[in-house]
Short mmCIF file of N, CA and C in Angstrom, two decimals:
data_model
loop_
_atom_site.label_atom_id
_atom_site.label_comp_id
_atom_site.label_asym_id
_atom_site.label_seq_id
_atom_site.Cartn_x
_atom_site.Cartn_y
_atom_site.Cartn_z
N MET Q 1 0.85 -1.16 0.00
CA MET Q 1 0.00 0.00 0.00
C MET Q 1 0.90 1.23 0.00
N SER Q 2 0.56 2.19 -0.82
CA SER Q 2 1.40 3.38 -0.93
C SER Q 2 1.22 4.29 0.29
N SER Q 3 2.20 5.14 0.50
CA SER Q 3 2.13 6.05 1.64
C SER Q 3 1.00 7.07 1.45
N PHE Q 4 0.68 7.41 0.17
CA PHE Q 4 -0.42 8.33 -0.08
C PHE Q 4 -1.76 7.70 0.31
N ALA Q 5 -1.93 6.40 0.03
CA ALA Q 5 -3.17 5.71 0.41
C ALA Q 5 -3.31 5.67 1.93
N LEU Q 6 -2.22 5.42 2.64
CA LEU Q 6 -2.27 5.43 4.10
C LEU Q 6 -2.59 6.83 4.63
N LEU Q 7 -2.01 7.84 4.00
CA LEU Q 7 -2.29 9.21 4.40
C LEU Q 7 -3.76 9.57 4.15
N ASP Q 8 -4.30 9.06 3.04
CA ASP Q 8 -5.71 9.27 2.73
C ASP Q 8 -6.60 8.66 3.81
N ILE Q 9 -6.29 7.45 4.23
CA ILE Q 9 -7.07 6.77 5.27
C ILE Q 9 -6.96 7.52 6.60
N ARG Q 10 -5.75 7.93 6.96
CA ARG Q 10 -5.56 8.67 8.21
C ARG Q 10 -6.34 9.98 8.20
N THR Q 11 -6.34 10.67 7.05
CA THR Q 11 -7.04 11.95 6.96
C THR Q 11 -8.56 11.74 7.04
N ARG Q 12 -9.06 10.71 6.39
CA ARG Q 12 -10.49 10.41 6.46
C ARG Q 12 -10.88 10.07 7.90
N ASN Q 13 -10.07 9.27 8.57
CA ASN Q 13 -10.35 8.94 9.97
C ASN Q 13 -10.32 10.18 10.87
N LEU Q 14 -9.40 11.09 10.60
CA LEU Q 14 -9.33 12.33 11.36
C LEU Q 14 -10.59 13.17 11.13
N SER Q 15 -11.07 13.19 9.89
CA SER Q 15 -12.31 13.92 9.58
C SER Q 15 -13.50 13.30 10.32
N HIS Q 16 -13.54 11.98 10.40
CA HIS Q 16 -14.60 11.30 11.16
C HIS Q 16 -14.50 11.63 12.65
N SER Q 17 -13.27 11.75 13.14
CA SER Q 17 -13.10 12.16 14.55
C SER Q 17 -13.68 13.55 14.78
N GLY Q 18 -13.51 14.43 13.79
CA GLY Q 18 -14.11 15.76 13.88
C GLY Q 18 -15.63 15.68 13.95
N LEU Q 19 -16.23 14.78 13.14
CA LEU Q 19 -17.68 14.60 13.21
C LEU Q 19 -18.11 14.13 14.59
N GLU Q 20 -17.38 13.17 15.14
CA GLU Q 20 -17.71 12.67 16.48
C GLU Q 20 -17.63 13.79 17.51
N HIS Q 21 -16.61 14.62 17.39
CA HIS Q 21 -16.46 15.77 18.30
C HIS Q 21 -17.67 16.70 18.16
N GLY Q 22 -18.06 17.01 16.92
CA GLY Q 22 -19.19 17.89 16.67
C GLY Q 22 -20.51 17.32 17.16
N ILE Q 23 -20.71 16.02 16.96
CA ILE Q 23 -21.94 15.37 17.43
C ILE Q 23 -22.03 15.45 18.95
N GLN Q 24 -20.91 15.24 19.62
CA GLN Q 24 -20.92 15.33 21.08
C GLN Q 24 -21.22 16.76 21.54
N LEU Q 25 -20.66 17.75 20.86
CA LEU Q 25 -20.97 19.14 21.19
C LEU Q 25 -22.45 19.43 20.98
N PHE Q 26 -23.01 18.91 19.88
CA PHE Q 26 -24.43 19.11 19.59
C PHE Q 26 -25.30 18.48 20.67
N LYS Q 27 -24.92 17.27 21.11
CA LYS Q 27 -25.67 16.60 22.19
C LYS Q 27 -25.58 17.39 23.49
N ASP Q 28 -24.38 17.87 23.81
CA ASP Q 28 -24.18 18.59 25.07
C ASP Q 28 -24.89 19.94 25.09
N ASN Q 29 -24.84 20.66 23.96
CA ASN Q 29 -25.41 22.01 23.90
C ASN Q 29 -26.88 22.01 23.50
N GLY Q 30 -27.31 21.00 22.75
CA GLY Q 30 -28.68 20.97 22.26
C GLY Q 30 -28.95 22.05 21.23
N SER Q 31 -27.92 22.62 20.69
CA SER Q 31 -28.07 23.71 19.73
C SER Q 31 -26.97 23.63 18.68
N PRO Q 32 -27.31 23.96 17.42
CA PRO Q 32 -26.28 23.97 16.38
C PRO Q 32 -25.54 25.30 16.27
N TYR Q 33 -25.89 26.26 17.11
CA TYR Q 33 -25.28 27.58 17.00
C TYR Q 33 -23.97 27.62 17.77
N ILE Q 34 -23.00 26.94 17.19
CA ILE Q 34 -21.68 26.80 17.79
C ILE Q 34 -20.67 27.33 16.78
N SER Q 35 -19.75 28.15 17.23
CA SER Q 35 -18.73 28.70 16.34
C SER Q 35 -17.86 27.57 15.79
N PRO Q 36 -17.26 27.78 14.60
CA PRO Q 36 -16.34 26.77 14.06
C PRO Q 36 -15.22 26.46 15.06
N ILE Q 37 -14.83 25.21 15.09
CA ILE Q 37 -13.80 24.76 16.03
C ILE Q 37 -12.69 24.08 15.25
N GLU Q 38 -11.45 24.45 15.54
CA GLU Q 38 -10.30 23.82 14.90
C GLU Q 38 -9.48 23.11 15.96
N LYS Q 39 -9.10 21.88 15.67
CA LYS Q 39 -8.28 21.09 16.60
C LYS Q 39 -7.10 20.48 15.84
N ASN Q 40 -5.96 20.45 16.50
CA ASN Q 40 -4.78 19.78 15.96
C ASN Q 40 -4.65 18.42 16.63
N PHE Q 41 -4.30 17.43 15.82
CA PHE Q 41 -4.18 16.08 16.34
C PHE Q 41 -3.06 15.38 15.59
N ASN Q 42 -2.05 14.91 16.31
CA ASN Q 42 -0.86 14.31 15.70
C ASN Q 42 -0.31 15.25 14.65
N ASP Q 43 -0.21 14.81 13.40
CA ASP Q 43 0.38 15.65 12.35
C ASP Q 43 -0.68 16.37 11.52
N GLY Q 44 -1.94 16.36 11.95
CA GLY Q 44 -3.00 16.96 11.15
C GLY Q 44 -3.90 17.85 11.98
N SER Q 45 -4.94 18.33 11.32
CA SER Q 45 -5.93 19.17 12.01
C SER Q 45 -7.29 18.97 11.37
N TYR Q 46 -8.33 19.32 12.13
CA TYR Q 46 -9.67 19.32 11.55
C TYR Q 46 -10.40 20.58 12.00
N VAL Q 47 -11.34 21.00 11.16
CA VAL Q 47 -12.21 22.14 11.46
C VAL Q 47 -13.64 21.64 11.35
N ILE Q 48 -14.44 21.87 12.39
CA ILE Q 48 -15.85 21.49 12.33
C ILE Q 48 -16.70 22.75 12.32
N THR Q 49 -17.74 22.72 11.48
CA THR Q 49 -18.68 23.83 11.38
C THR Q 49 -20.10 23.29 11.35
N PHE Q 50 -21.01 24.08 11.88
CA PHE Q 50 -22.44 23.75 11.86
C PHE Q 50 -23.12 24.72 10.90
N GLU Q 51 -23.75 24.20 9.88
CA GLU Q 51 -24.47 25.02 8.91
C GLU Q 51 -25.96 24.81 9.12
N THR Q 52 -26.66 25.86 9.52
CA THR Q 52 -28.07 25.73 9.90
C THR Q 52 -29.05 26.02 8.78
N SER Q 53 -28.57 26.51 7.64
CA SER Q 53 -29.53 26.88 6.60
C SER Q 53 -29.36 26.16 5.28
N SER Q 54 -28.16 25.71 4.94
CA SER Q 54 -27.98 25.08 3.63
C SER Q 54 -27.04 23.89 3.72
N ASN Q 55 -27.09 23.06 2.66
CA ASN Q 55 -26.22 21.88 2.61
C ASN Q 55 -24.94 22.21 1.85
N GLN Q 56 -24.16 21.18 1.51
CA GLN Q 56 -22.87 21.37 0.86
C GLN Q 56 -23.00 21.99 -0.53
N ASP Q 57 -24.18 21.87 -1.18
CA ASP Q 57 -24.39 22.44 -2.50
C ASP Q 57 -24.99 23.84 -2.44
N GLY Q 58 -25.25 24.34 -1.23
CA GLY Q 58 -25.87 25.64 -1.08
C GLY Q 58 -27.39 25.60 -1.15
N THR Q 59 -27.96 24.40 -1.26
CA THR Q 59 -29.41 24.24 -1.28
C THR Q 59 -29.94 24.31 0.14
N ASN Q 60 -31.09 24.95 0.31
CA ASN Q 60 -31.67 25.06 1.65
C ASN Q 60 -31.94 23.69 2.25
N LEU Q 61 -31.72 23.57 3.54
CA LEU Q 61 -32.05 22.33 4.25
C LEU Q 61 -33.57 22.18 4.27
N PRO Q 62 -34.07 20.93 4.24
CA PRO Q 62 -35.52 20.73 4.10
C PRO Q 62 -36.35 21.15 5.30
N TYR Q 63 -35.76 21.19 6.49
CA TYR Q 63 -36.52 21.53 7.70
C TYR Q 63 -35.72 22.51 8.54
N SER Q 64 -36.42 23.37 9.27
CA SER Q 64 -35.74 24.38 10.06
C SER Q 64 -34.98 23.79 11.25
N HIS Q 65 -35.32 22.57 11.66
CA HIS Q 65 -34.63 21.96 12.79
C HIS Q 65 -33.44 21.10 12.35
N PHE Q 66 -33.14 21.08 11.06
CA PHE Q 66 -31.97 20.36 10.56
C PHE Q 66 -30.75 21.26 10.62
N THR Q 67 -29.60 20.65 10.77
CA THR Q 67 -28.33 21.35 10.63
C THR Q 67 -27.34 20.39 9.99
N MET Q 68 -26.41 20.93 9.23
CA MET Q 68 -25.37 20.10 8.62
C MET Q 68 -24.08 20.32 9.40
N LEU Q 69 -23.55 19.25 9.92
CA LEU Q 69 -22.25 19.29 10.59
C LEU Q 69 -21.21 18.87 9.57
N LYS Q 70 -20.22 19.73 9.36
CA LYS Q 70 -19.18 19.45 8.38
C LYS Q 70 -17.83 19.41 9.08
N SER Q 71 -17.03 18.42 8.71
CA SER Q 71 -15.68 18.30 9.24
C SER Q 71 -14.70 18.26 8.08
N VAL Q 72 -13.70 19.13 8.13
CA VAL Q 72 -12.65 19.16 7.10
C VAL Q 72 -11.33 18.86 7.79
N ALA Q 73 -10.71 17.75 7.38
CA ALA Q 73 -9.44 17.33 7.99
C ALA Q 73 -8.30 17.50 6.99
N THR Q 74 -7.14 17.85 7.51
CA THR Q 74 -5.96 18.03 6.67
C THR Q 74 -4.76 17.38 7.34
N ILE Q 75 -4.06 16.54 6.57
CA ILE Q 75 -2.76 16.00 6.98
C ILE Q 75 -1.85 16.18 5.77
N ASN Q 76 -0.78 16.94 5.95
CA ASN Q 76 0.11 17.31 4.84
C ASN Q 76 -0.71 17.96 3.73
N ASP Q 77 -0.70 17.38 2.52
CA ASP Q 77 -1.45 17.96 1.40
C ASP Q 77 -2.79 17.28 1.17
N VAL Q 78 -3.16 16.35 2.03
CA VAL Q 78 -4.40 15.60 1.84
C VAL Q 78 -5.51 16.27 2.65
N ILE Q 79 -6.63 16.54 1.98
CA ILE Q 79 -7.80 17.16 2.61
C ILE Q 79 -9.00 16.24 2.39
N ARG Q 80 -9.73 15.98 3.46
CA ARG Q 80 -10.94 15.14 3.36
C ARG Q 80 -12.09 15.84 4.06
N ASN Q 81 -13.25 15.86 3.38
CA ASN Q 81 -14.47 16.46 3.90
C ASN Q 81 -15.46 15.36 4.26
N THR Q 82 -16.08 15.47 5.39
CA THR Q 82 -17.18 14.57 5.75
C THR Q 82 -18.29 15.44 6.34
N ARG Q 83 -19.51 14.95 6.25
CA ARG Q 83 -20.63 15.71 6.79
C ARG Q 83 -21.73 14.76 7.20
N VAL Q 84 -22.56 15.26 8.10
CA VAL Q 84 -23.71 14.50 8.58
C VAL Q 84 -24.81 15.51 8.88
N PHE Q 85 -26.05 15.09 8.67
CA PHE Q 85 -27.18 15.95 8.97
C PHE Q 85 -27.74 15.58 10.33
N LEU Q 86 -27.97 16.58 11.16
CA LEU Q 86 -28.46 16.38 12.52
C LEU Q 86 -29.80 17.10 12.68
N SER Q 87 -30.58 16.61 13.60
CA SER Q 87 -31.85 17.25 13.92
C SER Q 87 -31.98 17.34 15.43
N SER Q 88 -32.51 18.45 15.89
CA SER Q 88 -32.75 18.60 17.32
C SER Q 88 -34.01 17.86 17.74
N TYR Q 89 -34.80 17.40 16.76
CA TYR Q 89 -36.02 16.65 17.04
C TYR Q 89 -35.72 15.16 17.07
N GLN Q 90 -36.52 14.42 17.83
CA GLN Q 90 -36.42 12.97 17.76
C GLN Q 90 -36.94 12.51 16.41
N ASP Q 91 -36.52 11.33 15.98
CA ASP Q 91 -36.85 10.84 14.64
C ASP Q 91 -38.34 10.85 14.36
N ALA Q 92 -39.16 10.51 15.34
CA ALA Q 92 -40.61 10.47 15.13
C ALA Q 92 -41.15 11.83 14.72
N PHE Q 93 -40.51 12.92 15.15
CA PHE Q 93 -40.98 14.25 14.81
C PHE Q 93 -40.49 14.70 13.44
N ASN Q 94 -39.62 13.94 12.80
CA ASN Q 94 -39.16 14.27 11.46
C ASN Q 94 -40.06 13.67 10.39
N LEU Q 95 -41.11 13.00 10.80
CA LEU Q 95 -42.03 12.34 9.88
C LEU Q 95 -43.29 13.17 9.69
N ALA Q 96 -43.91 13.04 8.52
CA ALA Q 96 -45.19 13.72 8.29
C ALA Q 96 -46.29 13.06 9.10
N TYR Q 97 -46.15 11.76 9.35
CA TYR Q 97 -47.15 11.03 10.14
C TYR Q 97 -46.45 9.88 10.84
N TYR Q 98 -46.83 9.62 12.08
CA TYR Q 98 -46.26 8.54 12.88
C TYR Q 98 -47.41 7.72 13.45
N SER Q 99 -47.37 6.41 13.24
CA SER Q 99 -48.41 5.52 13.77
C SER Q 99 -47.74 4.35 14.46
N ASN Q 100 -48.16 4.09 15.68
CA ASN Q 100 -47.63 2.95 16.42
C ASN Q 100 -48.60 1.78 16.41
N SER Q 101 -49.62 1.86 15.54
CA SER Q 101 -50.64 0.81 15.50
C SER Q 101 -50.18 -0.36 14.63
N ALA Q 102 -50.85 -1.49 14.79
CA ALA Q 102 -50.48 -2.70 14.04
C ALA Q 102 -50.91 -2.62 12.58
N ASN Q 103 -52.01 -1.97 12.28
CA ASN Q 103 -52.50 -1.82 10.90
C ASN Q 103 -52.86 -0.37 10.65
N PHE Q 104 -52.49 0.12 9.49
CA PHE Q 104 -52.78 1.51 9.14
C PHE Q 104 -53.35 1.55 7.73
N THR Q 105 -54.60 1.95 7.61
CA THR Q 105 -55.24 2.11 6.32
C THR Q 105 -55.83 3.51 6.28
N GLN Q 106 -55.42 4.29 5.32
CA GLN Q 106 -55.93 5.65 5.23
C GLN Q 106 -56.19 5.97 3.77
N SER Q 107 -57.34 5.60 3.26
CA SER Q 107 -57.66 5.90 1.86
C SER Q 107 -58.23 7.31 1.77
N GLY Q 108 -57.96 7.97 0.65
CA GLY Q 108 -58.49 9.31 0.43
C GLY Q 108 -57.64 10.41 1.02
N THR Q 109 -56.52 10.09 1.65
CA THR Q 109 -55.64 11.10 2.23
C THR Q 109 -54.29 11.02 1.54
N THR Q 110 -53.73 12.18 1.23
CA THR Q 110 -52.40 12.24 0.63
C THR Q 110 -51.42 12.75 1.68
N PHE Q 111 -50.34 12.03 1.87
CA PHE Q 111 -49.29 12.44 2.81
C PHE Q 111 -48.16 13.09 2.02
N ASN Q 112 -47.77 14.28 2.42
CA ASN Q 112 -46.65 14.97 1.80
C ASN Q 112 -45.46 14.85 2.73
N GLY Q 113 -44.63 13.87 2.48
CA GLY Q 113 -43.48 13.62 3.34
C GLY Q 113 -43.46 12.16 3.74
N ASP Q 114 -42.45 11.80 4.51
CA ASP Q 114 -42.28 10.42 4.94
C ASP Q 114 -43.23 10.10 6.09
N ILE Q 115 -43.70 8.84 6.12
CA ILE Q 115 -44.56 8.39 7.21
C ILE Q 115 -43.98 7.10 7.78
N TYR Q 116 -44.43 6.74 8.98
CA TYR Q 116 -43.97 5.52 9.64
C TYR Q 116 -45.16 4.83 10.28
N SER Q 117 -45.21 3.52 10.12
CA SER Q 117 -46.20 2.71 10.82
C SER Q 117 -45.50 1.50 11.41
N ASN Q 118 -45.91 1.13 12.61
CA ASN Q 118 -45.34 -0.02 13.28
C ASN Q 118 -45.89 -1.33 12.72
N GLY Q 119 -46.88 -1.25 11.83
CA GLY Q 119 -47.49 -2.45 11.28
C GLY Q 119 -47.64 -2.37 9.78
N ASN Q 120 -48.72 -2.95 9.27
CA ASN Q 120 -48.96 -2.99 7.84
C ASN Q 120 -49.49 -1.66 7.33
N LEU Q 121 -49.08 -1.31 6.11
CA LEU Q 121 -49.57 -0.10 5.45
C LEU Q 121 -50.43 -0.50 4.26
N ASN Q 122 -51.61 0.09 4.15
CA ASN Q 122 -52.52 -0.24 3.05
C ASN Q 122 -53.19 1.03 2.53
N ASN Q 123 -53.43 1.06 1.22
CA ASN Q 123 -54.23 2.11 0.57
C ASN Q 123 -53.78 3.52 0.91
N ILE Q 124 -52.50 3.81 0.78
CA ILE Q 124 -52.04 5.16 1.09
C ILE Q 124 -51.54 5.85 -0.17
N THR Q 125 -51.72 7.16 -0.23
CA THR Q 125 -51.18 7.99 -1.29
C THR Q 125 -50.14 8.88 -0.62
N ILE Q 126 -48.92 8.84 -1.16
CA ILE Q 126 -47.83 9.52 -0.46
C ILE Q 126 -46.84 10.11 -1.46
N SER Q 127 -46.33 11.28 -1.13
CA SER Q 127 -45.21 11.85 -1.88
C SER Q 127 -44.01 11.85 -0.92
N GLY Q 128 -43.51 10.70 -0.66
CA GLY Q 128 -42.41 10.49 0.28
C GLY Q 128 -42.19 9.00 0.42
N ILE Q 129 -41.63 8.60 1.51
CA ILE Q 129 -41.36 7.18 1.76
C ILE Q 129 -42.26 6.70 2.89
N ALA Q 130 -42.89 5.56 2.68
CA ALA Q 130 -43.72 4.94 3.72
C ALA Q 130 -42.86 3.88 4.40
N TYR Q 131 -42.44 4.16 5.63
CA TYR Q 131 -41.61 3.23 6.39
C TYR Q 131 -42.48 2.34 7.26
N THR Q 132 -42.04 1.11 7.43
CA THR Q 132 -42.69 0.18 8.34
C THR Q 132 -41.61 -0.67 9.00
N THR Q 133 -41.85 -1.11 10.20
CA THR Q 133 -40.87 -1.93 10.91
C THR Q 133 -41.18 -3.40 10.80
N SER Q 134 -42.43 -3.76 11.05
CA SER Q 134 -42.74 -5.19 11.11
C SER Q 134 -43.76 -5.62 10.08
N GLY Q 135 -44.39 -4.70 9.39
CA GLY Q 135 -45.47 -5.05 8.49
C GLY Q 135 -45.10 -4.99 7.03
N ALA Q 136 -46.12 -4.99 6.21
CA ALA Q 136 -45.95 -4.97 4.76
C ALA Q 136 -46.50 -3.66 4.20
N GLY Q 137 -46.18 -3.39 2.94
CA GLY Q 137 -46.74 -2.22 2.27
C GLY Q 137 -45.85 -1.00 2.32
N GLY Q 138 -44.63 -1.15 2.79
CA GLY Q 138 -43.74 0.00 2.88
C GLY Q 138 -42.29 -0.42 2.83
N THR Q 139 -41.42 0.54 3.00
CA THR Q 139 -39.98 0.31 3.03
C THR Q 139 -39.57 -0.01 4.46
N LEU Q 140 -38.76 -1.02 4.63
CA LEU Q 140 -38.30 -1.42 5.96
C LEU Q 140 -37.49 -0.28 6.58
N HIS Q 141 -37.91 0.17 7.76
CA HIS Q 141 -37.22 1.27 8.45
C HIS Q 141 -35.94 0.73 9.09
N PRO Q 142 -34.81 1.44 8.94
CA PRO Q 142 -33.57 0.98 9.58
C PRO Q 142 -33.68 1.08 11.09
N GLU Q 143 -32.92 0.24 11.78
CA GLU Q 143 -32.90 0.28 13.25
C GLU Q 143 -32.11 1.50 13.71
N PRO Q 144 -32.46 2.10 14.79
CA PRO Q 144 -33.58 1.78 15.67
C PRO Q 144 -34.88 2.37 15.12
N SER Q 145 -35.99 1.80 15.51
CA SER Q 145 -37.29 2.31 15.10
C SER Q 145 -37.53 3.67 15.75
N PRO Q 146 -38.24 4.56 15.06
CA PRO Q 146 -38.52 5.85 15.68
C PRO Q 146 -39.46 5.69 16.86
N GLU Q 147 -39.26 6.49 17.87
CA GLU Q 147 -40.12 6.46 19.05
C GLU Q 147 -40.47 7.88 19.43
N LEU Q 148 -41.71 8.08 19.84
CA LEU Q 148 -42.07 9.37 20.41
C LEU Q 148 -41.53 9.42 21.83
N PRO Q 149 -41.17 10.60 22.30
CA PRO Q 149 -40.67 10.68 23.67
C PRO Q 149 -41.76 10.29 24.66
N SER Q 150 -41.34 9.82 25.81
CA SER Q 150 -42.32 9.45 26.83
C SER Q 150 -43.04 10.71 27.30
N TYR Q 151 -44.26 10.52 27.74
CA TYR Q 151 -45.11 11.64 28.11
C TYR Q 151 -45.61 11.44 29.53
N ASN Q 152 -45.36 12.40 30.38
CA ASN Q 152 -45.82 12.37 31.75
C ASN Q 152 -46.92 13.42 31.89
N SER Q 153 -48.14 12.98 32.07
CA SER Q 153 -49.28 13.91 32.10
C SER Q 153 -49.58 14.45 33.50
N SER Q 154 -48.81 14.09 34.52
CA SER Q 154 -49.15 14.49 35.89
C SER Q 154 -49.20 16.01 36.06
N TYR Q 155 -48.31 16.74 35.42
CA TYR Q 155 -48.33 18.20 35.51
C TYR Q 155 -49.66 18.76 35.01
N PHE Q 156 -50.09 18.28 33.83
CA PHE Q 156 -51.33 18.78 33.24
C PHE Q 156 -52.55 18.29 34.01
N GLN Q 157 -52.49 17.07 34.52
CA GLN Q 157 -53.61 16.57 35.33
C GLN Q 157 -53.78 17.40 36.60
N THR Q 158 -52.67 17.84 37.18
CA THR Q 158 -52.74 18.68 38.38
C THR Q 158 -53.41 20.01 38.05
N ILE Q 159 -53.04 20.61 36.94
CA ILE Q 159 -53.66 21.88 36.54
C ILE Q 159 -55.16 21.69 36.31
N ILE Q 160 -55.53 20.63 35.60
CA ILE Q 160 -56.95 20.37 35.32
C ILE Q 160 -57.72 20.14 36.60
N SER Q 161 -57.12 19.43 37.55
CA SER Q 161 -57.83 19.14 38.79
C SER Q 161 -58.07 20.40 39.63
N GLU Q 162 -57.30 21.46 39.37
CA GLU Q 162 -57.47 22.71 40.11
C GLU Q 162 -58.51 23.63 39.49
N VAL Q 163 -59.02 23.28 38.31
CA VAL Q 163 -60.04 24.12 37.67
C VAL Q 163 -61.31 24.03 38.50
N PRO Q 164 -61.86 25.17 38.91
CA PRO Q 164 -63.08 25.15 39.71
C PRO Q 164 -64.24 24.51 38.95
N ILE Q 165 -65.10 23.82 39.67
CA ILE Q 165 -66.25 23.14 39.08
C ILE Q 165 -67.49 23.99 39.28
N ASP Q 166 -68.30 24.10 38.23
CA ASP Q 166 -69.56 24.83 38.31
C ASP Q 166 -70.56 23.95 39.04
N SER Q 167 -70.85 24.29 40.27
CA SER Q 167 -71.74 23.47 41.08
C SER Q 167 -73.21 23.74 40.81
N SER Q 168 -73.52 24.79 40.03
CA SER Q 168 -74.93 25.12 39.79
C SER Q 168 -75.55 24.23 38.72
N GLY Q 169 -74.74 23.58 37.90
CA GLY Q 169 -75.26 22.73 36.84
C GLY Q 169 -75.69 23.51 35.61
N SER Q 170 -75.49 24.81 35.60
CA SER Q 170 -75.91 25.60 34.44
C SER Q 170 -74.86 25.53 33.34
N GLU Q 171 -75.27 25.90 32.13
CA GLU Q 171 -74.36 25.87 31.00
C GLU Q 171 -73.78 27.23 30.69
N GLU Q 172 -74.22 28.25 31.38
CA GLU Q 172 -73.73 29.58 31.08
C GLU Q 172 -72.34 29.78 31.67
N GLY Q 173 -71.68 30.82 31.20
CA GLY Q 173 -70.33 31.09 31.65
C GLY Q 173 -70.28 31.45 33.12
N GLU Q 174 -69.18 31.16 33.72
CA GLU Q 174 -69.01 31.44 35.14
C GLU Q 174 -67.58 31.90 35.36
N SER Q 175 -67.38 32.89 36.21
CA SER Q 175 -66.05 33.37 36.53
C SER Q 175 -65.71 32.97 37.95
N PHE Q 176 -64.45 32.69 38.18
CA PHE Q 176 -63.98 32.29 39.50
C PHE Q 176 -62.86 33.22 39.92
N ASP Q 177 -62.90 33.66 41.14
CA ASP Q 177 -61.87 34.56 41.66
C ASP Q 177 -60.50 33.89 41.55
N GLY Q 178 -59.54 34.66 41.11
CA GLY Q 178 -58.18 34.14 41.01
C GLY Q 178 -57.87 33.47 39.68
N TRP Q 179 -58.88 33.26 38.84
CA TRP Q 179 -58.65 32.65 37.53
C TRP Q 179 -58.77 33.74 36.47
N PRO Q 180 -57.77 33.89 35.60
CA PRO Q 180 -57.78 34.98 34.62
C PRO Q 180 -58.69 34.73 33.42
N VAL Q 181 -59.33 33.59 33.35
CA VAL Q 181 -60.20 33.28 32.22
C VAL Q 181 -61.58 32.88 32.73
N ALA Q 182 -62.57 33.03 31.88
CA ALA Q 182 -63.92 32.60 32.22
C ALA Q 182 -64.17 31.25 31.57
N PHE Q 183 -64.78 30.32 32.30
CA PHE Q 183 -65.08 29.00 31.79
C PHE Q 183 -66.56 28.89 31.48
N SER Q 184 -66.90 28.22 30.37
CA SER Q 184 -68.30 27.93 30.06
C SER Q 184 -68.45 26.43 29.85
N ASN Q 185 -69.69 25.96 29.82
CA ASN Q 185 -69.99 24.52 29.68
C ASN Q 185 -69.33 23.71 30.79
N CYS Q 186 -69.31 24.24 31.98
CA CYS Q 186 -68.61 23.60 33.08
C CYS Q 186 -69.26 22.29 33.52
N ASN Q 187 -70.52 22.09 33.15
CA ASN Q 187 -71.19 20.87 33.59
C ASN Q 187 -71.10 19.75 32.56
N LYS Q 188 -70.28 19.92 31.52
CA LYS Q 188 -70.17 18.91 30.47
C LYS Q 188 -68.74 18.39 30.42
N THR Q 189 -68.60 17.22 29.80
CA THR Q 189 -67.28 16.63 29.65
C THR Q 189 -67.05 16.29 28.19
N GLY Q 190 -65.85 15.83 27.88
CA GLY Q 190 -65.52 15.43 26.51
C GLY Q 190 -65.41 16.62 25.58
N ALA Q 191 -65.76 16.39 24.30
CA ALA Q 191 -65.64 17.44 23.29
C ALA Q 191 -66.55 18.62 23.58
N ASP Q 192 -67.66 18.41 24.29
CA ASP Q 192 -68.59 19.49 24.63
C ASP Q 192 -68.25 20.11 25.98
N GLY Q 193 -67.17 19.68 26.58
CA GLY Q 193 -66.82 20.07 27.93
C GLY Q 193 -66.37 21.49 28.08
N PRO Q 194 -65.79 21.79 29.23
CA PRO Q 194 -65.45 23.17 29.56
C PRO Q 194 -64.59 23.83 28.48
N SER Q 195 -64.93 25.06 28.20
CA SER Q 195 -64.13 25.87 27.30
C SER Q 195 -63.82 27.17 28.02
N GLN Q 196 -62.80 27.84 27.57
CA GLN Q 196 -62.40 29.06 28.25
C GLN Q 196 -62.43 30.23 27.29
N SER Q 197 -62.59 31.40 27.84
CA SER Q 197 -62.54 32.62 27.02
C SER Q 197 -61.81 33.71 27.78
#
């Protein structure tokens, strides 16, 4: 193997190290608004930059929460560029539609963007990719499967439990001291339930 080929491999590996450094910074900061960083390592150096509006061709990134992390490594006269696209959103939020159900049939609806179903996909119209993990009718989603973040409703349940109840049984609006909004339909639940103004 020639010394230039070895230098090429070392430079590419150094560029990947820059990506790893940038990914860790992105995880730690939770933000892509980080100034370019240059590091020297052995006989080379790398520069990492976060581009929040366009890709390597100058084309706008498809979503406002995307950023392109670019690493440029140099050892002697060899320069290698690597890049990766990052999102501050979890994968499930990068989809036009997310379904965790076993079967998904949605005729008459057009999806603009990628969708995901945990089961079978049937009768869909889509301008994107229909991903599936265990079912049929779509493209197999790579591991790991997208997941929505866990949801703890206790905070919201506490707020709801503190809403005063209309004890009169009437449907007209009622105001309560200390509450900045007026509630109506206080004696109903569900879709017809309390509303605020």
